[in-house]
Amino acid sequence: MTAGADLRAWSTEGRQPSIAIIGAGMSGIAAVVKLRRAGYSDLSVFEKTDRVGGTWRENTYPGLSCDVPSRWYSFSFALNPDWNYRYSYGPEIQAYMETVAEDFGVTDVVRFRTPVTDLRYEAPSWRLTTGNGEELRFDIVISATGVLHHPAVPEIEGLDTFEGACFHSARWDPSVEIAGKRVGVIGTGSTAAQIVGAITQDVGEMFVFQRTPQWMAPLYQKKYSSFTKRLLRLFPFLQRFGYDWYKRGMIRVFGAATVGDKNKQQILSRICRKNLEQNVSDPELRARLTPDYQAACKRLVFCSDFYPAISQPHAHLVTDAIARVTPKGVQTADGSVHELDVLVLATGFDPSAFILPTKVTGEGGRDLETFWDGAPRAHRAVAMPGFPNFWMLEGPTGPVGNLSLITVTEHQLDYVISMLDKMKAEGLAAIAAKEAAFREYNDAMREAIPNTVWVTGGCTSWYMDKSGMPNLYPFPPQRYLDDMQDPDFSEFRLMRDGEGEALAAA
Ligand code: NAP
């Protein structure tokens, strides 16, 4: 970290670049490990809370699990023979994140309880301001803040008048007793499905408020035996084999199904329909749970517990629209009041925030929030024109959905490292995406997106942003991963000391 103004480029001074990484979740951990391995050692991670883990630290709701197989939902540099389940539960993933952070010396460079409030580009480096009022200067900034971390609290009349306990799924309150209580869950996304599946057996009555039915695929959970773990430890190549096997399979099936492979889409639809038919015997309930859009249009839910749970006699699927929340419960449009002790808002997240509300000011005073205007876009999901030496992990329009985001992040890091290597080799002061390359890349995506199931599938989802289009990568995910291994530097302005300052001062 470079204190005070230092307007000479690190690459011409022959020193290490000082690199600020914002966030100590999965991406921040991967960033430290991969950057160090590539020879970059002046690293500082800024974490607003007091623990690493990101989404796995923040979400603690009952039933929390990852519907991407553990063998693949792992860092490629820290495969884990000891996973207990094929699909890990949240606490085990959080423990894994903490272990990796400790074992790889990540924790040593994390500044906990230090939110970053302001980032300002002063060519060729960044001035970073923390919530504690400290001002620091870095050559490179990497945003590792994740995608879904700002809870979307629904605007429902009277929500604040509810007399029972009420919280968002990402703010689960463990002190609230749910056993034997009347619990309401608003939403039927991946989170709600996991919560309802996990707690219905314990509660007195369960009310699920469904605005739109979801297609749900079964989750073939499996506990790994100690024999399997021993075998994997004895023959580590089997761990690599498991990682590659799941990676190839998931990318081939889910990646292809979403971006236009009609056969795979139909297979997914059949799997979901069969799952519903086999697990919900009441035809009236089944009809109310049946979506009228294509499977994988919304992010596909993988859960084997939801249908059995909602079929219980003490569980109620409420499909009338919510009119208001009253002190006693939720009132629906038909006038009924569903009395509750606990109300859980499994209503998702703001998907357009990314690093915001941190104020990010690039060249010529370009403001990131204004530049995005509710429809965030980036070049190859990692860079924005006007924001030199600023890189995003899990930024806008990267491949998401039923994939391991760890793999996506690692490929993005390889790309960023290629940029740093280029700066070092050529004595560059700054690199920024060219406006034209950014436009071309996003135009190509805009053309392709109408062919994806997110648009043709006939639904709305959190994938859609203010532009009315899904904020996603519309080509096969493998293409993205391959492209990130092979950067085309002609898409970037490669600036030497002094260049770019005129624009910055404008
Ligand atoms: P979500 O998919 O955005 O679902 C939010 C739910 O709340 C939807 O059913 C939505 O209904 C409903 N809702 C929102 N506002 C409402 C309102 N005002 N009134 C009534 N209903 C309302 O959120 P999520 O379930 O938290 O999942 C978000 C994403 O997190 C997932 O898509 C996934 O990418 C990730 N996730 C992953 C896992 C995993 O296992 N890997 C687990 C959990 C979450 P509509 O459908 O009508 O909008």
mmCIF file with all atom_site columns, N, CA and C and ligand atoms in Angstrom, residues 56 59 61 64-68 73 148 152-156 168-169 186-194 209-214 219 293 298-302 322 345-349 400-403 460-463, ligand 1:
data_model
loop_
_atom_site.group_PDB
_atom_site.id
_atom_site.type_symbol
_atom_site.label_atom_id
_atom_site.label_alt_id
_atom_site.label_comp_id
_atom_site.label_asym_id
_atom_site.label_entity_id
_atom_site.label_seq_id
_atom_site.pdbx_PDB_ins_code
_atom_site.Cartn_x
_atom_site.Cartn_y
_atom_site.Cartn_z
_atom_site.occupancy
_atom_site.B_iso_or_equiv
_atom_site.pdbx_formal_charge
_atom_site.auth_seq_id
_atom_site.auth_comp_id
_atom_site.auth_asym_id
_atom_site.auth_atom_id
_atom_site.pdbx_PDB_model_num
ATOM   1   N N   . TRP A 1 56  ? -21.446 -16.547 2.244   1.00 0.00 ? 56  TRP A N   1
ATOM   2   C CA  . TRP A 1 56  ? -21.567 -17.710 3.151   1.00 0.00 ? 56  TRP A CA  1
ATOM   3   C C   . TRP A 1 56  ? -21.436 -17.286 4.601   1.00 0.00 ? 56  TRP A C   1
ATOM   4   N N   . ASN A 1 59  ? -25.256 -15.247 4.909   1.00 0.00 ? 59  ASN A N   1
ATOM   5   C CA  . ASN A 1 59  ? -26.488 -16.041 4.927   1.00 0.00 ? 59  ASN A CA  1
ATOM   6   C C   . ASN A 1 59  ? -26.351 -17.187 5.918   1.00 0.00 ? 59  ASN A C   1
ATOM   7   N N   . TYR A 1 61  ? -29.443 -18.768 7.093   1.00 0.00 ? 61  TYR A N   1
ATOM   8   C CA  . TYR A 1 61  ? -30.811 -19.284 7.279   1.00 0.00 ? 61  TYR A CA  1
ATOM   9   C C   . TYR A 1 61  ? -30.815 -20.818 7.294   1.00 0.00 ? 61  TYR A C   1
ATOM   10  N N   . LEU A 1 64  ? -29.713 -23.520 4.361   1.00 0.00 ? 64  LEU A N   1
ATOM   11  C CA  . LEU A 1 64  ? -28.779 -22.889 3.409   1.00 0.00 ? 64  LEU A CA  1
ATOM   12  C C   . LEU A 1 64  ? -27.820 -23.940 2.848   1.00 0.00 ? 64  LEU A C   1
ATOM   13  N N   . SER A 1 65  ? -27.790 -24.045 1.534   1.00 0.00 ? 65  SER A N   1
ATOM   14  C CA  . SER A 1 65  ? -26.854 -24.974 0.911   1.00 0.00 ? 65  SER A CA  1
ATOM   15  C C   . SER A 1 65  ? -26.518 -24.452 -0.471  1.00 0.00 ? 65  SER A C   1
ATOM   16  N N   . CYS A 1 66  ? -25.561 -25.111 -1.103  1.00 0.00 ? 66  CYS A N   1
ATOM   17  C CA  . CYS A 1 66  ? -25.148 -24.690 -2.431  1.00 0.00 ? 66  CYS A CA  1
ATOM   18  C C   . CYS A 1 66  ? -25.608 -25.751 -3.420  1.00 0.00 ? 66  CYS A C   1
ATOM   19  N N   . ASP A 1 67  ? -26.347 -25.323 -4.426  1.00 0.00 ? 67  ASP A N   1
ATOM   20  C CA  . ASP A 1 67  ? -26.864 -26.320 -5.366  1.00 0.00 ? 67  ASP A CA  1
ATOM   21  C C   . ASP A 1 67  ? -25.898 -26.585 -6.523  1.00 0.00 ? 67  ASP A C   1
ATOM   22  N N   . VAL A 1 68  ? -24.654 -26.129 -6.352  1.00 0.00 ? 68  VAL A N   1
ATOM   23  C CA  . VAL A 1 68  ? -23.583 -26.515 -7.285  1.00 0.00 ? 68  VAL A CA  1
ATOM   24  C C   . VAL A 1 68  ? -22.755 -27.564 -6.529  1.00 0.00 ? 68  VAL A C   1
ATOM   25  N N   . TYR A 1 73  ? -17.703 -26.682 -6.653  1.00 0.00 ? 73  TYR A N   1
ATOM   26  C CA  . TYR A 1 73  ? -17.776 -25.424 -5.918  1.00 0.00 ? 73  TYR A CA  1
ATOM   27  C C   . TYR A 1 73  ? -16.615 -25.397 -4.914  1.00 0.00 ? 73  TYR A C   1
ATOM   28  N N   . LEU A 1 148 ? -24.969 -10.623 -5.267  1.00 0.00 ? 148 LEU A N   1
ATOM   29  C CA  . LEU A 1 148 ? -26.239 -10.523 -4.537  1.00 0.00 ? 148 LEU A CA  1
ATOM   30  C C   . LEU A 1 148 ? -25.987 -10.330 -3.045  1.00 0.00 ? 148 LEU A C   1
ATOM   31  N N   . ALA A 1 152 ? -33.208 -7.152  -0.982  1.00 0.00 ? 152 ALA A N   1
ATOM   32  C CA  . ALA A 1 152 ? -34.332 -6.393  -1.549  1.00 0.00 ? 152 ALA A CA  1
ATOM   33  C C   . ALA A 1 152 ? -35.509 -6.557  -0.580  1.00 0.00 ? 152 ALA A C   1
ATOM   34  N N   . VAL A 1 153 ? -35.801 -5.504  0.131   1.00 0.00 ? 153 VAL A N   1
ATOM   35  C CA  . VAL A 1 153 ? -36.926 -5.554  1.074   1.00 0.00 ? 153 VAL A CA  1
ATOM   36  C C   . VAL A 1 153 ? -38.152 -5.047  0.327   1.00 0.00 ? 153 VAL A C   1
ATOM   37  N N   . PRO A 1 154 ? -39.196 -5.871  0.226   1.00 0.00 ? 154 PRO A N   1
ATOM   38  C CA  . PRO A 1 154 ? -40.333 -5.471  -0.601  1.00 0.00 ? 154 PRO A CA  1
ATOM   39  C C   . PRO A 1 154 ? -41.072 -4.270  -0.020  1.00 0.00 ? 154 PRO A C   1
ATOM   40  N N   . GLU A 1 155 ? -41.619 -3.474  -0.941  1.00 0.00 ? 155 GLU A N   1
ATOM   41  C CA  . GLU A 1 155 ? -42.404 -2.327  -0.472  1.00 0.00 ? 155 GLU A CA  1
ATOM   42  C C   . GLU A 1 155 ? -43.838 -2.782  -0.305  1.00 0.00 ? 155 GLU A C   1
ATOM   43  N N   . ILE A 1 156 ? -44.135 -3.296  0.850   1.00 0.00 ? 156 ILE A N   1
ATOM   44  C CA  . ILE A 1 156 ? -45.489 -3.776  1.117   1.00 0.00 ? 156 ILE A CA  1
ATOM   45  C C   . ILE A 1 156 ? -46.068 -2.896  2.221   1.00 0.00 ? 156 ILE A C   1
ATOM   46  N N   . HIS A 1 168 ? -35.286 -10.269 6.727   1.00 0.00 ? 168 HIS A N   1
ATOM   47  C CA  . HIS A 1 168 ? -34.934 -10.761 5.396   1.00 0.00 ? 168 HIS A CA  1
ATOM   48  C C   . HIS A 1 168 ? -34.146 -12.065 5.570   1.00 0.00 ? 168 HIS A C   1
ATOM   49  N N   . SER A 1 169 ? -34.233 -12.934 4.557   1.00 0.00 ? 169 SER A N   1
ATOM   50  C CA  . SER A 1 169 ? -33.554 -14.236 4.661   1.00 0.00 ? 169 SER A CA  1
ATOM   51  C C   . SER A 1 169 ? -32.049 -14.080 4.915   1.00 0.00 ? 169 SER A C   1
ATOM   52  N N   . ILE A 1 186 ? -42.279 -15.111 2.427   1.00 0.00 ? 186 ILE A N   1
ATOM   53  C CA  . ILE A 1 186 ? -42.643 -14.451 1.162   1.00 0.00 ? 186 ILE A CA  1
ATOM   54  C C   . ILE A 1 186 ? -41.579 -14.812 0.137   1.00 0.00 ? 186 ILE A C   1
ATOM   55  N N   . GLY A 1 187 ? -42.027 -15.391 -0.978  1.00 0.00 ? 187 GLY A N   1
ATOM   56  C CA  . GLY A 1 187 ? -41.097 -15.747 -2.052  1.00 0.00 ? 187 GLY A CA  1
ATOM   57  C C   . GLY A 1 187 ? -41.020 -17.250 -2.269  1.00 0.00 ? 187 GLY A C   1
ATOM   58  N N   . THR A 1 188 ? -40.634 -17.607 -3.478  1.00 0.00 ? 188 THR A N   1
ATOM   59  C CA  . THR A 1 188 ? -40.469 -19.031 -3.813  1.00 0.00 ? 188 THR A CA  1
ATOM   60  C C   . THR A 1 188 ? -39.202 -19.255 -4.656  1.00 0.00 ? 188 THR A C   1
ATOM   61  N N   . GLY A 1 189 ? -38.175 -18.395 -4.445  1.00 0.00 ? 189 GLY A N   1
ATOM   62  C CA  . GLY A 1 189 ? -36.907 -18.587 -5.155  1.00 0.00 ? 189 GLY A CA  1
ATOM   63  C C   . GLY A 1 189 ? -36.065 -19.660 -4.476  1.00 0.00 ? 189 GLY A C   1
ATOM   64  N N   . SER A 1 190 ? -34.797 -19.732 -4.862  1.00 0.00 ? 190 SER A N   1
ATOM   65  C CA  . SER A 1 190 ? -33.894 -20.757 -4.304  1.00 0.00 ? 190 SER A CA  1
ATOM   66  C C   . SER A 1 190 ? -33.841 -20.669 -2.783  1.00 0.00 ? 190 SER A C   1
ATOM   67  N N   . THR A 1 191 ? -33.791 -19.433 -2.268  1.00 0.00 ? 191 THR A N   1
ATOM   68  C CA  . THR A 1 191 ? -33.677 -19.245 -0.821  1.00 0.00 ? 191 THR A CA  1
ATOM   69  C C   . THR A 1 191 ? -34.929 -19.736 -0.108  1.00 0.00 ? 191 THR A C   1
ATOM   70  N N   . ALA A 1 192 ? -36.098 -19.281 -0.578  1.00 0.00 ? 192 ALA A N   1
ATOM   71  C CA  . ALA A 1 192 ? -37.353 -19.671 0.067   1.00 0.00 ? 192 ALA A CA  1
ATOM   72  C C   . ALA A 1 192 ? -37.509 -21.191 0.033   1.00 0.00 ? 192 ALA A C   1
ATOM   73  N N   . ALA A 1 193 ? -37.179 -21.805 -1.100  1.00 0.00 ? 193 ALA A N   1
ATOM   74  C CA  . ALA A 1 193 ? -37.347 -23.262 -1.236  1.00 0.00 ? 193 ALA A CA  1
ATOM   75  C C   . ALA A 1 193 ? -36.510 -23.974 -0.174  1.00 0.00 ? 193 ALA A C   1
ATOM   76  N N   . GLN A 1 194 ? -35.280 -23.487 0.028   1.00 0.00 ? 194 GLN A N   1
ATOM   77  C CA  . GLN A 1 194 ? -34.415 -24.144 1.017   1.00 0.00 ? 194 GLN A CA  1
ATOM   78  C C   . GLN A 1 194 ? -34.947 -23.928 2.433   1.00 0.00 ? 194 GLN A C   1
ATOM   79  N N   . PHE A 1 209 ? -46.046 -17.452 0.703   1.00 0.00 ? 209 PHE A N   1
ATOM   80  C CA  . PHE A 1 209 ? -46.707 -16.467 -0.160  1.00 0.00 ? 209 PHE A CA  1
ATOM   81  C C   . PHE A 1 209 ? -46.013 -16.485 -1.520  1.00 0.00 ? 209 PHE A C   1
ATOM   82  N N   . GLN A 1 210 ? -46.712 -17.061 -2.493  1.00 0.00 ? 210 GLN A N   1
ATOM   83  C CA  . GLN A 1 210 ? -46.117 -17.251 -3.814  1.00 0.00 ? 210 GLN A CA  1
ATOM   84  C C   . GLN A 1 210 ? -46.697 -16.242 -4.800  1.00 0.00 ? 210 GLN A C   1
ATOM   85  N N   . ARG A 1 211 ? -45.822 -15.410 -5.369  1.00 0.00 ? 211 ARG A N   1
ATOM   86  C CA  . ARG A 1 211 ? -46.289 -14.490 -6.407  1.00 0.00 ? 211 ARG A CA  1
ATOM   87  C C   . ARG A 1 211 ? -46.227 -15.187 -7.763  1.00 0.00 ? 211 ARG A C   1
ATOM   88  N N   . THR A 1 212 ? -45.123 -15.920 -7.982  1.00 0.00 ? 212 THR A N   1
ATOM   89  C CA  . THR A 1 212 ? -44.948 -16.642 -9.249  1.00 0.00 ? 212 THR A CA  1
ATOM   90  C C   . THR A 1 212 ? -44.420 -18.035 -8.927  1.00 0.00 ? 212 THR A C   1
ATOM   91  N N   . PRO A 1 213 ? -45.046 -19.081 -9.484  1.00 0.00 ? 213 PRO A N   1
ATOM   92  C CA  . PRO A 1 213 ? -44.490 -20.420 -9.228  1.00 0.00 ? 213 PRO A CA  1
ATOM   93  C C   . PRO A 1 213 ? -43.102 -20.562 -9.857  1.00 0.00 ? 213 PRO A C   1
ATOM   94  N N   . GLN A 1 214 ? -42.326 -21.454 -9.320  1.00 0.00 ? 214 GLN A N   1
ATOM   95  C CA  . GLN A 1 214 ? -40.955 -21.677 -9.816  1.00 0.00 ? 214 GLN A CA  1
ATOM   96  C C   . GLN A 1 214 ? -40.820 -23.109 -10.327 1.00 0.00 ? 214 GLN A C   1
ATOM   97  N N   . LEU A 1 219 ? -32.788 -32.237 -6.212  1.00 0.00 ? 219 LEU A N   1
ATOM   98  C CA  . LEU A 1 219 ? -31.376 -32.126 -5.833  1.00 0.00 ? 219 LEU A CA  1
ATOM   99  C C   . LEU A 1 219 ? -30.964 -33.496 -5.278  1.00 0.00 ? 219 LEU A C   1
ATOM   100 N N   . TYR A 1 293 ? -44.248 -20.534 -17.619 1.00 0.00 ? 293 TYR A N   1
ATOM   101 C CA  . TYR A 1 293 ? -43.114 -20.119 -18.446 1.00 0.00 ? 293 TYR A CA  1
ATOM   102 C C   . TYR A 1 293 ? -42.130 -21.292 -18.516 1.00 0.00 ? 293 TYR A C   1
ATOM   103 N N   . LYS A 1 298 ? -36.320 -18.250 -15.211 1.00 0.00 ? 298 LYS A N   1
ATOM   104 C CA  . LYS A 1 298 ? -35.789 -17.726 -13.951 1.00 0.00 ? 298 LYS A CA  1
ATOM   105 C C   . LYS A 1 298 ? -34.650 -18.664 -13.563 1.00 0.00 ? 298 LYS A C   1
ATOM   106 N N   . ARG A 1 299 ? -33.845 -18.263 -12.659 1.00 0.00 ? 299 ARG A N   1
ATOM   107 C CA  . ARG A 1 299 ? -32.752 -19.123 -12.214 1.00 0.00 ? 299 ARG A CA  1
ATOM   108 C C   . ARG A 1 299 ? -33.377 -20.411 -11.655 1.00 0.00 ? 299 ARG A C   1
ATOM   109 N N   . LEU A 1 300 ? -32.964 -21.553 -12.238 1.00 0.00 ? 300 LEU A N   1
ATOM   110 C CA  . LEU A 1 300 ? -33.587 -22.821 -11.861 1.00 0.00 ? 300 LEU A CA  1
ATOM   111 C C   . LEU A 1 300 ? -33.334 -23.117 -10.381 1.00 0.00 ? 300 LEU A C   1
ATOM   112 N N   . VAL A 1 301 ? -34.412 -23.557 -9.696  1.00 0.00 ? 301 VAL A N   1
ATOM   113 C CA  . VAL A 1 301 ? -34.264 -23.906 -8.283  1.00 0.00 ? 301 VAL A CA  1
ATOM   114 C C   . VAL A 1 301 ? -33.988 -25.410 -8.195  1.00 0.00 ? 301 VAL A C   1
ATOM   115 N N   . PHE A 1 302 ? -32.980 -25.777 -7.449  1.00 0.00 ? 302 PHE A N   1
ATOM   116 C CA  . PHE A 1 302 ? -32.704 -27.194 -7.194  1.00 0.00 ? 302 PHE A CA  1
ATOM   117 C C   . PHE A 1 302 ? -33.032 -27.464 -5.741  1.00 0.00 ? 302 PHE A C   1
ATOM   118 N N   . ILE A 1 322 ? -50.454 -10.347 -2.120  1.00 0.00 ? 322 ILE A N   1
ATOM   119 C CA  . ILE A 1 322 ? -50.370 -9.711  -0.796  1.00 0.00 ? 322 ILE A CA  1
ATOM   120 C C   . ILE A 1 322 ? -50.905 -8.282  -0.930  1.00 0.00 ? 322 ILE A C   1
ATOM   121 N N   . LEU A 1 345 ? -38.741 -12.644 4.858   1.00 0.00 ? 345 LEU A N   1
ATOM   122 C CA  . LEU A 1 345 ? -38.755 -12.042 3.521   1.00 0.00 ? 345 LEU A CA  1
ATOM   123 C C   . LEU A 1 345 ? -37.666 -12.716 2.683   1.00 0.00 ? 345 LEU A C   1
ATOM   124 N N   . ALA A 1 346 ? -38.063 -13.726 1.923   1.00 0.00 ? 346 ALA A N   1
ATOM   125 C CA  . ALA A 1 346 ? -37.090 -14.405 1.043   1.00 0.00 ? 346 ALA A CA  1
ATOM   126 C C   . ALA A 1 346 ? -37.260 -13.787 -0.346  1.00 0.00 ? 346 ALA A C   1
ATOM   127 N N   . THR A 1 347 ? -37.108 -12.478 -0.366  1.00 0.00 ? 347 THR A N   1
ATOM   128 C CA  . THR A 1 347 ? -37.490 -11.686 -1.545  1.00 0.00 ? 347 THR A CA  1
ATOM   129 C C   . THR A 1 347 ? -36.310 -11.278 -2.407  1.00 0.00 ? 347 THR A C   1
ATOM   130 N N   . GLY A 1 348 ? -35.158 -11.888 -2.196  1.00 0.00 ? 348 GLY A N   1
ATOM   131 C CA  . GLY A 1 348 ? -34.037 -11.672 -3.101  1.00 0.00 ? 348 GLY A CA  1
ATOM   132 C C   . GLY A 1 348 ? -33.209 -10.441 -2.790  1.00 0.00 ? 348 GLY A C   1
ATOM   133 N N   . PHE A 1 349 ? -32.479 -10.009 -3.806  1.00 0.00 ? 349 PHE A N   1
ATOM   134 C CA  . PHE A 1 349 ? -31.445 -8.994  -3.615  1.00 0.00 ? 349 PHE A CA  1
ATOM   135 C C   . PHE A 1 349 ? -31.499 -7.968  -4.739  1.00 0.00 ? 349 PHE A C   1
ATOM   136 N N   . VAL A 1 400 ? -23.578 -16.409 -14.857 1.00 0.00 ? 400 VAL A N   1
ATOM   137 C CA  . VAL A 1 400 ? -24.020 -16.832 -13.518 1.00 0.00 ? 400 VAL A CA  1
ATOM   138 C C   . VAL A 1 400 ? -25.013 -17.972 -13.694 1.00 0.00 ? 400 VAL A C   1
ATOM   139 N N   . GLY A 1 401 ? -25.956 -18.117 -12.791 1.00 0.00 ? 401 GLY A N   1
ATOM   140 C CA  . GLY A 1 401 ? -26.920 -19.212 -12.927 1.00 0.00 ? 401 GLY A CA  1
ATOM   141 C C   . GLY A 1 401 ? -26.371 -20.439 -12.240 1.00 0.00 ? 401 GLY A C   1
ATOM   142 N N   . ASN A 1 402 ? -26.661 -21.612 -12.819 1.00 0.00 ? 402 ASN A N   1
ATOM   143 C CA  . ASN A 1 402 ? -26.323 -22.851 -12.119 1.00 0.00 ? 402 ASN A CA  1
ATOM   144 C C   . ASN A 1 402 ? -24.875 -23.271 -12.421 1.00 0.00 ? 402 ASN A C   1
ATOM   145 N N   . LEU A 1 403 ? -23.956 -22.333 -12.181 1.00 0.00 ? 403 LEU A N   1
ATOM   146 C CA  . LEU A 1 403 ? -22.542 -22.601 -12.432 1.00 0.00 ? 403 LEU A CA  1
ATOM   147 C C   . LEU A 1 403 ? -21.762 -22.310 -11.157 1.00 0.00 ? 403 LEU A C   1
ATOM   148 N N   . THR A 1 460 ? -40.356 -12.964 -15.837 1.00 0.00 ? 460 THR A N   1
ATOM   149 C CA  . THR A 1 460 ? -39.456 -11.894 -15.395 1.00 0.00 ? 460 THR A CA  1
ATOM   150 C C   . THR A 1 460 ? -38.622 -12.475 -14.259 1.00 0.00 ? 460 THR A C   1
ATOM   151 N N   . SER A 1 461 ? -37.462 -11.907 -14.050 1.00 0.00 ? 461 SER A N   1
ATOM   152 C CA  . SER A 1 461 ? -36.608 -12.464 -13.000 1.00 0.00 ? 461 SER A CA  1
ATOM   153 C C   . SER A 1 461 ? -35.634 -11.392 -12.540 1.00 0.00 ? 461 SER A C   1
ATOM   154 N N   . TRP A 1 462 ? -34.877 -11.732 -11.511 1.00 0.00 ? 462 TRP A N   1
ATOM   155 C CA  . TRP A 1 462 ? -33.885 -10.764 -11.010 1.00 0.00 ? 462 TRP A CA  1
ATOM   156 C C   . TRP A 1 462 ? -32.779 -10.556 -12.027 1.00 0.00 ? 462 TRP A C   1
ATOM   157 N N   . TYR A 1 463 ? -32.720 -11.398 -13.058 1.00 0.00 ? 463 TYR A N   1
ATOM   158 C CA  . TYR A 1 463 ? -31.714 -11.212 -14.105 1.00 0.00 ? 463 TYR A CA  1
ATOM   159 C C   . TYR A 1 463 ? -31.942 -9.907  -14.880 1.00 0.00 ? 463 TYR A C   1
HETATM 160 P P1  . NAP B 2 .   ? -35.076 -14.536 -5.908  1.00 0.00 ? 1   NAP B P1  1
HETATM 161 O O1  . NAP B 2 .   ? -34.701 -15.680 -6.758  1.00 0.00 ? 1   NAP B O1  1
HETATM 162 O O2  . NAP B 2 .   ? -34.950 -13.176 -6.463  1.00 0.00 ? 1   NAP B O2  1
HETATM 163 O O3  . NAP B 2 .   ? -36.538 -14.815 -5.400  1.00 0.00 ? 1   NAP B O3  1
HETATM 164 C C1  . NAP B 2 .   ? -37.272 -13.821 -4.717  1.00 0.00 ? 1   NAP B C1  1
HETATM 165 C C2  . NAP B 2 .   ? -38.657 -14.337 -4.480  1.00 0.00 ? 1   NAP B C2  1
HETATM 166 O O4  . NAP B 2 .   ? -39.388 -13.361 -3.770  1.00 0.00 ? 1   NAP B O4  1
HETATM 167 C C3  . NAP B 2 .   ? -39.424 -14.602 -5.766  1.00 0.00 ? 1   NAP B C3  1
HETATM 168 O O5  . NAP B 2 .   ? -40.244 -15.706 -5.580  1.00 0.00 ? 1   NAP B O5  1
HETATM 169 C C4  . NAP B 2 .   ? -40.225 -13.319 -5.943  1.00 0.00 ? 1   NAP B C4  1
HETATM 170 O O6  . NAP B 2 .   ? -41.402 -13.485 -6.701  1.00 0.00 ? 1   NAP B O6  1
HETATM 171 C C5  . NAP B 2 .   ? -40.578 -13.044 -4.502  1.00 0.00 ? 1   NAP B C5  1
HETATM 172 N N1  . NAP B 2 .   ? -40.899 -11.651 -4.243  1.00 0.00 ? 1   NAP B N1  1
HETATM 173 C C6  . NAP B 2 .   ? -40.078 -10.577 -4.360  1.00 0.00 ? 1   NAP B C6  1
HETATM 174 N N2  . NAP B 2 .   ? -40.728 -9.453  -4.024  1.00 0.00 ? 1   NAP B N2  1
HETATM 175 C C7  . NAP B 2 .   ? -41.993 -9.811  -3.712  1.00 0.00 ? 1   NAP B C7  1
HETATM 176 C C8  . NAP B 2 .   ? -43.146 -9.095  -3.311  1.00 0.00 ? 1   NAP B C8  1
HETATM 177 N N3  . NAP B 2 .   ? -43.130 -7.773  -3.160  1.00 0.00 ? 1   NAP B N3  1
HETATM 178 N N4  . NAP B 2 .   ? -44.275 -9.800  -3.081  1.00 0.00 ? 1   NAP B N4  1
HETATM 179 C C9  . NAP B 2 .   ? -44.296 -11.137 -3.234  1.00 0.00 ? 1   NAP B C9  1
HETATM 180 N N5  . NAP B 2 .   ? -43.247 -11.877 -3.622  1.00 0.00 ? 1   NAP B N5  1
HETATM 181 C C10 . NAP B 2 .   ? -42.103 -11.212 -3.854  1.00 0.00 ? 1   NAP B C10 1
HETATM 182 O O7  . NAP B 2 .   ? -34.220 -14.510 -4.527  1.00 0.00 ? 1   NAP B O7  1
HETATM 183 P P2  . NAP B 2 .   ? -33.495 -15.703 -3.766  1.00 0.00 ? 1   NAP B P2  1
HETATM 184 O O8  . NAP B 2 .   ? -34.388 -16.859 -3.633  1.00 0.00 ? 1   NAP B O8  1
HETATM 185 O O9  . NAP B 2 .   ? -32.919 -15.119 -2.539  1.00 0.00 ? 1   NAP B O9  1
HETATM 186 O O10 . NAP B 2 .   ? -32.365 -16.134 -4.753  1.00 0.00 ? 1   NAP B O10 1
HETATM 187 C C11 . NAP B 2 .   ? -31.563 -15.172 -5.390  1.00 0.00 ? 1   NAP B C11 1
HETATM 188 C C12 . NAP B 2 .   ? -30.434 -15.882 -6.064  1.00 0.00 ? 1   NAP B C12 1
HETATM 189 O O11 . NAP B 2 .   ? -29.475 -16.250 -5.085  1.00 0.00 ? 1   NAP B O11 1
HETATM 190 C C13 . NAP B 2 .   ? -30.763 -17.170 -6.750  1.00 0.00 ? 1   NAP B C13 1
HETATM 191 O O12 . NAP B 2 .   ? -31.375 -16.994 -7.990  1.00 0.00 ? 1   NAP B O12 1
HETATM 192 C C14 . NAP B 2 .   ? -29.413 -17.787 -6.833  1.00 0.00 ? 1   NAP B C14 1
HETATM 193 O O13 . NAP B 2 .   ? -28.686 -17.216 -7.894  1.00 0.00 ? 1   NAP B O13 1
HETATM 194 C C15 . NAP B 2 .   ? -28.803 -17.387 -5.511  1.00 0.00 ? 1   NAP B C15 1
HETATM 195 N N6  . NAP B 2 .   ? -29.003 -18.469 -4.534  1.00 0.00 ? 1   NAP B N6  1
HETATM 196 C C16 . NAP B 2 .   ? -28.299 -19.576 -4.757  1.00 0.00 ? 1   NAP B C16 1
HETATM 197 C C17 . NAP B 2 .   ? -28.443 -20.623 -3.907  1.00 0.00 ? 1   NAP B C17 1
HETATM 198 C C18 . NAP B 2 .   ? -27.643 -21.844 -4.185  1.00 0.00 ? 1   NAP B C18 1
HETATM 199 O O14 . NAP B 2 .   ? -27.996 -22.882 -3.693  1.00 0.00 ? 1   NAP B O14 1
HETATM 200 N N7  . NAP B 2 .   ? -26.576 -21.772 -4.971  1.00 0.00 ? 1   NAP B N7  1
HETATM 201 C C19 . NAP B 2 .   ? -29.305 -20.557 -2.822  1.00 0.00 ? 1   NAP B C19 1
HETATM 202 C C20 . NAP B 2 .   ? -30.016 -19.394 -2.614  1.00 0.00 ? 1   NAP B C20 1
HETATM 203 C C21 . NAP B 2 .   ? -29.864 -18.349 -3.487  1.00 0.00 ? 1   NAP B C21 1
HETATM 204 P P3  . NAP B 2 .   ? -41.383 -13.308 -8.317  1.00 0.00 ? 1   NAP B P3  1
HETATM 205 O O15 . NAP B 2 .   ? -40.771 -14.572 -8.841  1.00 0.00 ? 1   NAP B O15 1
HETATM 206 O O16 . NAP B 2 .   ? -42.781 -13.106 -8.673  1.00 0.00 ? 1   NAP B O16 1
HETATM 207 O O17 . NAP B 2 .   ? -40.529 -12.102 -8.594  1.00 0.00 ? 1   NAP B O17 1
#
